[in-house]
Amino acid sequence: NCNMLNKIDNYIFNQILKSFILIFFIFLSISWLLQLTRLLALTNLIQTDILNVIYLSLFLIPNLLTVIMPFIVLFGIMLCFMKLYKDKEIIAIYSLGLQLKPIRYSLLLFSFLTIIFYISINFYISPKVYEKYKIKEFELRNTINFDKMILSNFLKLDENTTLDFKKNENVFEDIFINF
């Protein structure tokens, strides 16, 4: 009986983990791609290398995880139990006379591991990686090659500085700086 309980515990835990991983990669991919498109607008403006921007966007992943992790857990557990319900596996567990024990144990173990993962990302990994992200973003923004810049619109560099110019055959004309 104890051996059977461990197999059912492992099975339910594995089902929760599979659903969590599936939702994890779906949500992470969508949120990362949204941030990447925001950064790609930067490449279009200042004509930087796309590989640098993709590399820079990878530094955003821990910060994104701190925001989307609760949703991942919620939808992952919902997906798992919808599958268990659809396949009538919850009824099979009850018919074995085990009631909620394997489900409770699996959810507690999963919750404990998720909390440890979330705390480590939120309080240790994300702040360190985000600091590196800001440094690399600052370096990327401050290595603008004005010869490659293709726009001739007003560029708001910060709250106090606006820049506009026209470029004709590598010669800058009509330069306007409002500071």
Coordinates of C-alpha atoms in Angstrom, one line a residue:
N1 CA 0.0 0.0 0.0
C2 CA 2.8 2.4 0.8
N3 CA 4.6 1.5 -2.4
M4 CA 1.4 2.2 -4.4
L5 CA 1.0 5.5 -2.6
N6 CA 4.5 6.6 -3.7
K7 CA 3.8 5.8 -7.3
I8 CA 0.6 7.7 -7.3
D9 CA 2.3 10.6 -5.5
N10 CA 5.0 10.6 -8.1
Y11 CA 2.5 10.3 -11.0
I12 CA 0.5 13.3 -9.8
F13 CA 3.6 15.4 -9.1
N14 CA 4.9 14.6 -12.6
Q15 CA 1.6 15.6 -14.1
I16 CA 1.6 18.9 -12.2
L17 CA 5.3 19.5 -13.2
K18 CA 4.6 18.7 -16.9
S19 CA 1.7 21.1 -17.0
F20 CA 3.7 23.8 -15.2
I21 CA 6.6 23.4 -17.6
L22 CA 4.3 23.7 -20.6
I23 CA 2.6 26.8 -19.3
F24 CA 6.0 28.2 -18.1
F25 CA 7.5 28.1 -21.6
I26 CA 4.4 29.4 -23.3
F27 CA 4.1 32.4 -21.0
L28 CA 7.8 33.1 -20.9
S29 CA 8.1 32.9 -24.7
I30 CA 5.2 35.3 -25.2
S31 CA 6.4 37.8 -22.6
W32 CA 10.0 37.6 -23.8
L33 CA 9.0 38.2 -27.4
L34 CA 7.0 41.2 -26.4
Q35 CA 10.0 42.7 -24.6
L36 CA 12.2 41.7 -27.6
T37 CA 10.0 43.6 -30.0
R38 CA 10.2 46.7 -27.7
L39 CA 14.0 46.5 -27.8
L40 CA 14.0 45.9 -31.6
A41 CA 12.5 49.3 -32.0
L42 CA 15.7 50.5 -30.6
T43 CA 17.7 48.7 -33.3
N44 CA 15.6 50.3 -36.0
L45 CA 16.2 53.7 -34.6
I46 CA 19.9 53.6 -33.9
Q47 CA 20.9 50.8 -36.3
T48 CA 22.5 48.5 -33.7
D49 CA 23.3 44.8 -34.2
I50 CA 20.3 42.6 -33.7
L51 CA 22.3 40.0 -31.9
N52 CA 23.3 42.5 -29.3
V53 CA 19.7 43.3 -28.7
I54 CA 18.7 39.7 -28.4
Y55 CA 21.5 39.1 -26.0
L56 CA 20.4 42.1 -24.0
S57 CA 16.8 40.9 -24.0
L58 CA 17.9 37.6 -22.3
F59 CA 18.8 39.6 -19.2
L60 CA 15.1 40.5 -18.9
I61 CA 14.0 36.9 -18.3
P62 CA 14.4 36.7 -14.5
N63 CA 12.6 40.0 -14.2
L64 CA 9.8 38.7 -16.4
L65 CA 9.6 35.6 -14.3
T66 CA 8.9 37.5 -11.2
V67 CA 5.9 39.1 -12.8
I68 CA 4.4 36.1 -14.7
M69 CA 5.2 33.3 -12.2
P70 CA 1.9 33.4 -10.2
F71 CA 0.0 33.1 -13.5
I72 CA 2.2 30.2 -14.6
V73 CA 1.5 28.4 -11.3
L74 CA -2.2 29.0 -11.5
F75 CA -2.7 28.0 -15.1
G76 CA -0.3 25.1 -14.8
I77 CA -2.2 23.6 -11.9
M78 CA -5.5 24.2 -13.6
L79 CA -4.3 22.5 -16.8
C80 CA -3.1 19.5 -14.8
F81 CA -6.3 19.0 -12.9
M82 CA -8.4 19.5 -16.1
K83 CA -6.3 16.7 -17.7
L84 CA -6.7 14.5 -14.6
Y85 CA -10.5 15.2 -14.6
K86 CA -10.9 14.5 -18.3
D87 CA -9.0 11.2 -18.1
K88 CA -11.0 10.2 -15.0
E89 CA -7.8 9.8 -13.0
I90 CA -9.2 11.6 -10.0
I91 CA -12.1 9.1 -9.8
A92 CA -9.5 6.3 -10.1
I93 CA -7.6 7.7 -7.1
Y94 CA -10.8 7.9 -5.1
S95 CA -11.8 4.4 -6.1
L96 CA -8.5 3.1 -4.7
G97 CA -9.6 4.6 -1.4
L98 CA -6.7 7.1 -1.3
Q99 CA -9.0 10.2 -1.3
L100 CA -6.9 13.4 -1.2
K101 CA -3.6 12.2 0.2
P102 CA -1.6 11.9 -3.0
I103 CA -3.1 15.1 -4.4
R104 CA -2.3 17.0 -1.2
Y105 CA 1.2 15.6 -0.9
S106 CA 2.0 16.4 -4.6
L107 CA 0.6 19.9 -4.3
L108 CA 2.5 20.6 -1.1
L109 CA 5.8 19.4 -2.6
F110 CA 5.2 21.4 -5.8
S111 CA 4.3 24.5 -3.8
F112 CA 7.4 24.2 -1.7
L113 CA 9.7 23.9 -4.7
T114 CA 7.9 26.7 -6.5
I115 CA 8.2 29.0 -3.5
I116 CA 11.9 28.3 -3.2
F117 CA 12.4 29.0 -6.9
Y118 CA 10.3 32.2 -6.8
I119 CA 12.1 33.5 -3.7
S120 CA 15.5 32.9 -5.2
I121 CA 14.6 34.5 -8.5
N122 CA 12.8 37.5 -6.9
F123 CA 15.4 38.3 -4.2
Y124 CA 18.7 37.1 -5.6
I125 CA 18.8 36.4 -9.3
S126 CA 16.5 39.1 -10.7
P127 CA 18.2 42.1 -9.0
K128 CA 21.7 41.0 -10.0
V129 CA 20.7 40.3 -13.6
Y130 CA 18.6 43.4 -14.0
E131 CA 21.6 45.5 -12.8
K132 CA 23.7 43.9 -15.6
Y133 CA 20.9 44.6 -18.0
K134 CA 20.7 48.3 -17.2
I135 CA 24.5 48.6 -17.6
K136 CA 24.5 46.8 -21.0
E137 CA 21.5 48.9 -22.1
F138 CA 23.3 52.1 -21.1
E139 CA 26.4 51.0 -23.0
L140 CA 24.2 50.1 -26.1
R141 CA 22.4 53.4 -26.0
N142 CA 25.6 55.4 -25.5
T143 CA 27.5 53.8 -28.4
I144 CA 25.2 55.3 -31.0
N145 CA 26.9 55.6 -34.4
F146 CA 25.3 58.8 -35.8
D147 CA 26.6 57.8 -39.3
K148 CA 24.3 54.8 -39.3
M149 CA 21.2 56.6 -37.9
I150 CA 18.5 56.6 -40.4
L151 CA 15.7 58.8 -38.9
S152 CA 15.3 62.5 -39.3
N153 CA 12.6 63.0 -36.7
F154 CA 12.7 64.6 -33.3
L155 CA 14.5 62.3 -30.9
K156 CA 13.8 62.8 -27.2
L157 CA 17.0 61.7 -25.5
D158 CA 15.8 62.4 -22.0
E159 CA 13.4 64.7 -20.3
N160 CA 15.4 67.8 -21.1
T161 CA 17.1 67.1 -24.4
T162 CA 15.6 66.8 -27.9
L163 CA 17.6 66.3 -31.0
D164 CA 16.7 66.7 -34.7
F165 CA 18.8 66.7 -37.8
K166 CA 18.9 65.8 -41.5
K167 CA 21.5 63.6 -43.1
N168 CA 22.6 64.1 -46.7
E169 CA 25.4 61.9 -47.9
N170 CA 27.1 61.6 -44.5
V171 CA 26.8 65.3 -43.8
F172 CA 24.5 66.4 -41.0
E173 CA 22.4 69.4 -41.8
D174 CA 19.8 71.5 -40.0
I175 CA 20.9 70.3 -36.6
F176 CA 18.5 71.2 -33.8
I177 CA 19.2 70.6 -30.2
N178 CA 16.7 71.7 -27.6
F179 CA 18.1 71.5 -24.1

